[in-house]
Short mmCIF file of C-alpha atoms in Angstrom, two decimals:
data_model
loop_
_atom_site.label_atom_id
_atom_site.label_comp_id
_atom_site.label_asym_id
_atom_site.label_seq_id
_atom_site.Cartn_x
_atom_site.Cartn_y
_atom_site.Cartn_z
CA UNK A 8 -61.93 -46.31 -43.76
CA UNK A 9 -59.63 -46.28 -40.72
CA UNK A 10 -60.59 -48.88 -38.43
CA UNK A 11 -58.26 -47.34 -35.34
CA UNK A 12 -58.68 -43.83 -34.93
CA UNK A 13 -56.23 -41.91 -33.29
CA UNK A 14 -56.62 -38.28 -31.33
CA UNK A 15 -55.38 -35.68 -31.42
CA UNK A 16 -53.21 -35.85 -35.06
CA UNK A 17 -51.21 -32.62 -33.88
CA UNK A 18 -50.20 -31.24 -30.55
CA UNK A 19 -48.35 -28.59 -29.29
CA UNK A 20 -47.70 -28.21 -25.11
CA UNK A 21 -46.04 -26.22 -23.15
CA UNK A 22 -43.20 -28.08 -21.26
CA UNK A 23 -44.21 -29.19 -17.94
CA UNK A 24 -47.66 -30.44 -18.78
CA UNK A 25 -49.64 -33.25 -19.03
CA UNK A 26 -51.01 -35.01 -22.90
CA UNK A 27 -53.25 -37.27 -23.33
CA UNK A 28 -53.59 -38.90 -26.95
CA UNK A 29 -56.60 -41.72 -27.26
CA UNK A 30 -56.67 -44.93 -29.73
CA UNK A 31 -59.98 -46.06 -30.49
CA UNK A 32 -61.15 -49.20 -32.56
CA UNK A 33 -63.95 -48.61 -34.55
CA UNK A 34 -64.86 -51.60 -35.74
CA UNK A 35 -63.67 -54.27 -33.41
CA UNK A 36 -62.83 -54.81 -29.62
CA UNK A 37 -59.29 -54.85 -29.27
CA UNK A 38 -58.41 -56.85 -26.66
CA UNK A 39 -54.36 -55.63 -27.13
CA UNK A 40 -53.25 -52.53 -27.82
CA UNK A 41 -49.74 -51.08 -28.50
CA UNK A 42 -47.97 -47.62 -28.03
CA UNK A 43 -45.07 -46.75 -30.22
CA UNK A 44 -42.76 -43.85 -30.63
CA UNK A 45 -41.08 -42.85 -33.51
CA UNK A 46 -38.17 -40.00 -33.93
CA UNK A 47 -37.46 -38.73 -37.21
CA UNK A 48 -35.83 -40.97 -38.90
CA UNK A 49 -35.96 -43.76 -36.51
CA UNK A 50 -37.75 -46.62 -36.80
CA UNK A 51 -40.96 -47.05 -34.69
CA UNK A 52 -39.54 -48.25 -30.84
CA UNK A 53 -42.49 -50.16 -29.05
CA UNK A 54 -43.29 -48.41 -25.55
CA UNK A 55 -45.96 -50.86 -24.39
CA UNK A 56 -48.44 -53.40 -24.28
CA UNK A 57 -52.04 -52.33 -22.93
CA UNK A 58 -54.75 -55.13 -22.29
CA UNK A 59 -57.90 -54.51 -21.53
CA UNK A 60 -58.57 -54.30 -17.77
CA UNK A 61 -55.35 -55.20 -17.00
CA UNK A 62 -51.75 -52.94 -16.34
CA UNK A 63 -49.86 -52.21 -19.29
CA UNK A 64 -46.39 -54.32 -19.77
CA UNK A 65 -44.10 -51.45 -20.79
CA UNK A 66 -40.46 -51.82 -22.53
CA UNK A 67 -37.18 -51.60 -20.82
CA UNK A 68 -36.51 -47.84 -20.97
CA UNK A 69 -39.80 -47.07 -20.81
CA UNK A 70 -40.86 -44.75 -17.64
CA UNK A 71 -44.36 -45.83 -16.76
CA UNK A 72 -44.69 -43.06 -14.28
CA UNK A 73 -44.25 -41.06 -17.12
CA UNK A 74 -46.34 -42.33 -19.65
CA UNK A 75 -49.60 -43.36 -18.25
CA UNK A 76 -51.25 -45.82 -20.18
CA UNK A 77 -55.18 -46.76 -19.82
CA UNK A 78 -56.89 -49.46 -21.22
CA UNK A 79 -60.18 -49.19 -19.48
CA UNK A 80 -62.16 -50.59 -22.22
CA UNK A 81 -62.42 -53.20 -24.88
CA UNK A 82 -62.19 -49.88 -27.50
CA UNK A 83 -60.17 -47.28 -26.22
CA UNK A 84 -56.57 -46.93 -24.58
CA UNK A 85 -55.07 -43.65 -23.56
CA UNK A 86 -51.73 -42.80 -23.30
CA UNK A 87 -50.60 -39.62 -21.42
CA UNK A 88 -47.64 -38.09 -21.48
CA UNK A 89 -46.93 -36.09 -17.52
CA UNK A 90 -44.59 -33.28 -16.93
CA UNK A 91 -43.93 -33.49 -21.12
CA UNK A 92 -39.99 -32.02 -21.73
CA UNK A 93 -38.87 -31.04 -25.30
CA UNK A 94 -37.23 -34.69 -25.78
CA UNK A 95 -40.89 -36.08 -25.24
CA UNK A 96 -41.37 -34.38 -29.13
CA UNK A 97 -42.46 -37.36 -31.25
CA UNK A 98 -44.92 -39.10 -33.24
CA UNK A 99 -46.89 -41.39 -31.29
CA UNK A 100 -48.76 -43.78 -32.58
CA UNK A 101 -51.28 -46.92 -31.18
CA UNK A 102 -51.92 -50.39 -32.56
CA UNK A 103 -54.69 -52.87 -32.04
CA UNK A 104 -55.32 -56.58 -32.87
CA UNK A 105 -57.69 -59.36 -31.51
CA UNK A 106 -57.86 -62.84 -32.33
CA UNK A 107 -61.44 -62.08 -33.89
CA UNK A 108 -59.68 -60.27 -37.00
CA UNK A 109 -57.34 -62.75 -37.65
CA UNK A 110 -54.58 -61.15 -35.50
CA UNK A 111 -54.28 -58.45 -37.72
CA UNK A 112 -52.74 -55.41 -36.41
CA UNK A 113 -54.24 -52.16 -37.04
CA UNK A 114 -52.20 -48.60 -36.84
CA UNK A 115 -53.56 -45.46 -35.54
CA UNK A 116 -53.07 -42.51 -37.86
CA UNK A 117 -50.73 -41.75 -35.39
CA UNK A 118 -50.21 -38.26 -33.25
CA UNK A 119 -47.62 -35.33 -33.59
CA UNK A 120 -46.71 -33.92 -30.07
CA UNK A 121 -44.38 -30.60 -29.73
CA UNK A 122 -43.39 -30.08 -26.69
CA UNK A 123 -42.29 -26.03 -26.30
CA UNK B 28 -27.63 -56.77 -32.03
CA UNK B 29 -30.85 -55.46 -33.05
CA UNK B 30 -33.51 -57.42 -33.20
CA UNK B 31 -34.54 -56.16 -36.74
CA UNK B 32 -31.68 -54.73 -39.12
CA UNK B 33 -32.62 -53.47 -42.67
CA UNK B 34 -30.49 -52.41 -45.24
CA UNK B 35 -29.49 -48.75 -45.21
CA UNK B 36 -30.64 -46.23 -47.39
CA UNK B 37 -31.51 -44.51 -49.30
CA UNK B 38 -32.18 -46.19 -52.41
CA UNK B 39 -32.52 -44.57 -55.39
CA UNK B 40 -33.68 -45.67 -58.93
CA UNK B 41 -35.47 -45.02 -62.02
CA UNK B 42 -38.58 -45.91 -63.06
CA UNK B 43 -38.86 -49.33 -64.34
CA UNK B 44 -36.09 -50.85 -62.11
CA UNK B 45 -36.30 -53.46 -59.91
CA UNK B 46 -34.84 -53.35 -56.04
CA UNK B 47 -34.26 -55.43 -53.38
CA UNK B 48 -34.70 -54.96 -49.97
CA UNK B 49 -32.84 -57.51 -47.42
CA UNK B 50 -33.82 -57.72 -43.45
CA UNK B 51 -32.23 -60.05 -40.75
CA UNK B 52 -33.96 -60.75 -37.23
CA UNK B 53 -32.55 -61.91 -34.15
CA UNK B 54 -35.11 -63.76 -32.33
CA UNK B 55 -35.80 -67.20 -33.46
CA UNK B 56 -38.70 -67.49 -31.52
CA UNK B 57 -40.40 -64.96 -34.01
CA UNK B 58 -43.39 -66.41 -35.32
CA UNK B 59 -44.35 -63.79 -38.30
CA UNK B 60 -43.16 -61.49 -40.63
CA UNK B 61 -44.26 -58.44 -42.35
CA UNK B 62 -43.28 -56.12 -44.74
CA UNK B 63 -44.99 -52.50 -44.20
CA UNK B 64 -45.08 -48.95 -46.02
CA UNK B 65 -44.54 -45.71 -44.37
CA UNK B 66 -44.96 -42.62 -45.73
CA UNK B 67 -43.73 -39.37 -44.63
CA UNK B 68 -45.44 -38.47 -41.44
CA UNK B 69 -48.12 -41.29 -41.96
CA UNK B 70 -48.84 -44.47 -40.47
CA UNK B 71 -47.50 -47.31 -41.00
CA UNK B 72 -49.54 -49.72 -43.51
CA UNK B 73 -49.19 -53.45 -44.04
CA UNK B 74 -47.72 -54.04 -47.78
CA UNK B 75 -47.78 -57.78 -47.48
CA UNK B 76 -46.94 -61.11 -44.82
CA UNK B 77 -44.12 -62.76 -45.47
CA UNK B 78 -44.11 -66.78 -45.28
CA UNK B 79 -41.56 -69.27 -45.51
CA UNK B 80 -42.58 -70.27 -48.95
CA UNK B 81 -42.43 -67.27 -50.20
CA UNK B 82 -45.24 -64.88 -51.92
CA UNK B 83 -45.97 -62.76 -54.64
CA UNK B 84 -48.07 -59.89 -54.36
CA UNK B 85 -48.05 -58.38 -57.97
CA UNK B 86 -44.96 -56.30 -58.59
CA UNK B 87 -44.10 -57.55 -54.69
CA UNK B 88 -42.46 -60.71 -53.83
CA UNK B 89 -41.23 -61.51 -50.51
CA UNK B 90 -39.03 -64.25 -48.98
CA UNK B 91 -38.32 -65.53 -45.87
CA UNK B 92 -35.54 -67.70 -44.59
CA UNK B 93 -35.84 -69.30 -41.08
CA UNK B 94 -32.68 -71.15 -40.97
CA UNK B 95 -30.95 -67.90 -41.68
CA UNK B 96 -33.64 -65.19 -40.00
CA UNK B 97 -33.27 -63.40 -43.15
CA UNK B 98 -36.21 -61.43 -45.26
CA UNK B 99 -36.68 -60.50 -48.63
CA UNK B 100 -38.87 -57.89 -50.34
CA UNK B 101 -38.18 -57.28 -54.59
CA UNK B 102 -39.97 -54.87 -55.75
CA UNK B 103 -40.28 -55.06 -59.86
CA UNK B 104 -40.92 -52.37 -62.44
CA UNK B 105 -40.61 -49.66 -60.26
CA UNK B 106 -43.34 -46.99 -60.10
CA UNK B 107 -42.71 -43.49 -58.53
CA UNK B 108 -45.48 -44.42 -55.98
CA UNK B 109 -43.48 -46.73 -54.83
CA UNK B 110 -41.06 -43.99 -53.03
CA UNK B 111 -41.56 -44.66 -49.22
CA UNK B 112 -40.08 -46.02 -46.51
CA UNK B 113 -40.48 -49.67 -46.36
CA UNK B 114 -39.83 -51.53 -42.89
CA UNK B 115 -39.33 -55.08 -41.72
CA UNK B 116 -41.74 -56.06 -39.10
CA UNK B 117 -41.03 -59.25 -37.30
CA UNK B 118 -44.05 -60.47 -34.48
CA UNK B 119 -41.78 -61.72 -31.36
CA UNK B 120 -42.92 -62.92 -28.53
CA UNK B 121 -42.59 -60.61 -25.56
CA UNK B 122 -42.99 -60.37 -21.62
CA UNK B 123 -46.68 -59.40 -22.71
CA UNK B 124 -47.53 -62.20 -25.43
CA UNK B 125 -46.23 -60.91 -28.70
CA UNK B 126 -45.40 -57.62 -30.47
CA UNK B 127 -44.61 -56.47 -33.35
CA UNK B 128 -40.96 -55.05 -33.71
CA UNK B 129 -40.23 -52.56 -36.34
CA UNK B 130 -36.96 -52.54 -38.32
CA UNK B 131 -35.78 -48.97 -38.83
CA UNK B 132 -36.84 -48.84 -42.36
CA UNK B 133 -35.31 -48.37 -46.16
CA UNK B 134 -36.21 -45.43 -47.84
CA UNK B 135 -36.26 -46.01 -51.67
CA UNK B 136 -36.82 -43.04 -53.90
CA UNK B 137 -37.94 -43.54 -57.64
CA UNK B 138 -37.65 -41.11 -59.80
CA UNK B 139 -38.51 -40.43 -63.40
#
């Protein structure tokens, strides 16, 4: 069973609002979590690096005013997407890893977001 | 350069054949490697670590060359399961400890 759960799978906005999609570990504490984006066809572009109680480290390119990320705990990190445009359209998906699985990494089932 | 460059694809082959998939990295810093599945519209899942002596995971084998940051996956008897995407994962180290950085993938097709 999936040991990162990922929510929502599918979402459709209307442009100008706000998204939130969560990553959970189920089975572990994940003391790093990742955000990726992926266009079709493209291959998965890291956005950032949450730790737990800590900022996230984003990627050049990356607007962090943009997408919010929130690591508040040791098994959930949100990332929301503000003021959401067409171009934000994308499959977004989380990973998570801790030293206490071996540094394995983890992948969300990942989320669909429309923007309209 | 990128920091992970697969071949192009698409690949395309009958059952039964064997393929080759070839990946360079830039960083030299990177400390692991990875070769992962995707399939359409799904997550990404781990087919098998790649070390520097090389490793066989049944019909998988993958290589790794430090010296020339270059990564191997050969796929053998082909089965049309195997269609996916398969992508190049290197772990680098980053401004926030490491991360893994995707190559854009190799789509190989098998068909009957």
């Amino acid at each position: 069973g999936a040991v990162v759960s990922q929510h929502p799978s599918w979402v459709i906005c209307k442009s100008g609002t706000s998204v939130k999609i969560e990553c959970r570990s189920l089975d572990f504490q994940a003391t790093t979590m990742f955000w990726y984006r992926q266009f079709p066809k493209q291959s998965l572009m890291l956005m950032a690096t949450s730790n737990e109680g800590s900022k996230a480290t984003y990627e050049q390119g990356v607007e962090k005013d943009k997408f919010l990320i929130n690591h508040a705990s040791l098994t959930l990190s949100t990332l929301t997407v503000t003021s959401a445009h067409p171009e934000d359209s994308s499959f977004y998906i989380c990973s998570a890893g801790t030293p206490n699985s071996g540094n394995t990494i983890y992948f969300g089932e990942g989320s669909w977001l429309t923007v309209v | 350069r990128k920091e992970v460059e697969q071949d192009p694809g698409p690949f395309n082959v009958p059952e039964g054949a064997t393929v080759a998939f070839n990946c360079t990295y830039s960083n030299s810093a990177s400390q692991s490697f990875f070769w992962y599945r995707q399939d359409c519209r799904k997550e990404p899942k781990l087919l098998m670590s790649v070390y520097s002596s090389g490793n066989e995971d049944g019909r998988f084998t993958a290589q790794l060359n430090r010296a020339s940051q270059y990564i191997s996956l050969l796929i053998r008897d082909s089965k049309l399961s195997d269609s996916a995407t398969y992508l190049c994962v290197v772990n680098v180290p980053n401004q926030a400890g490491t991360a893994l950085i995707f190559g854009k993938g190799t789509t190989l097709s098998v068909s009957s």
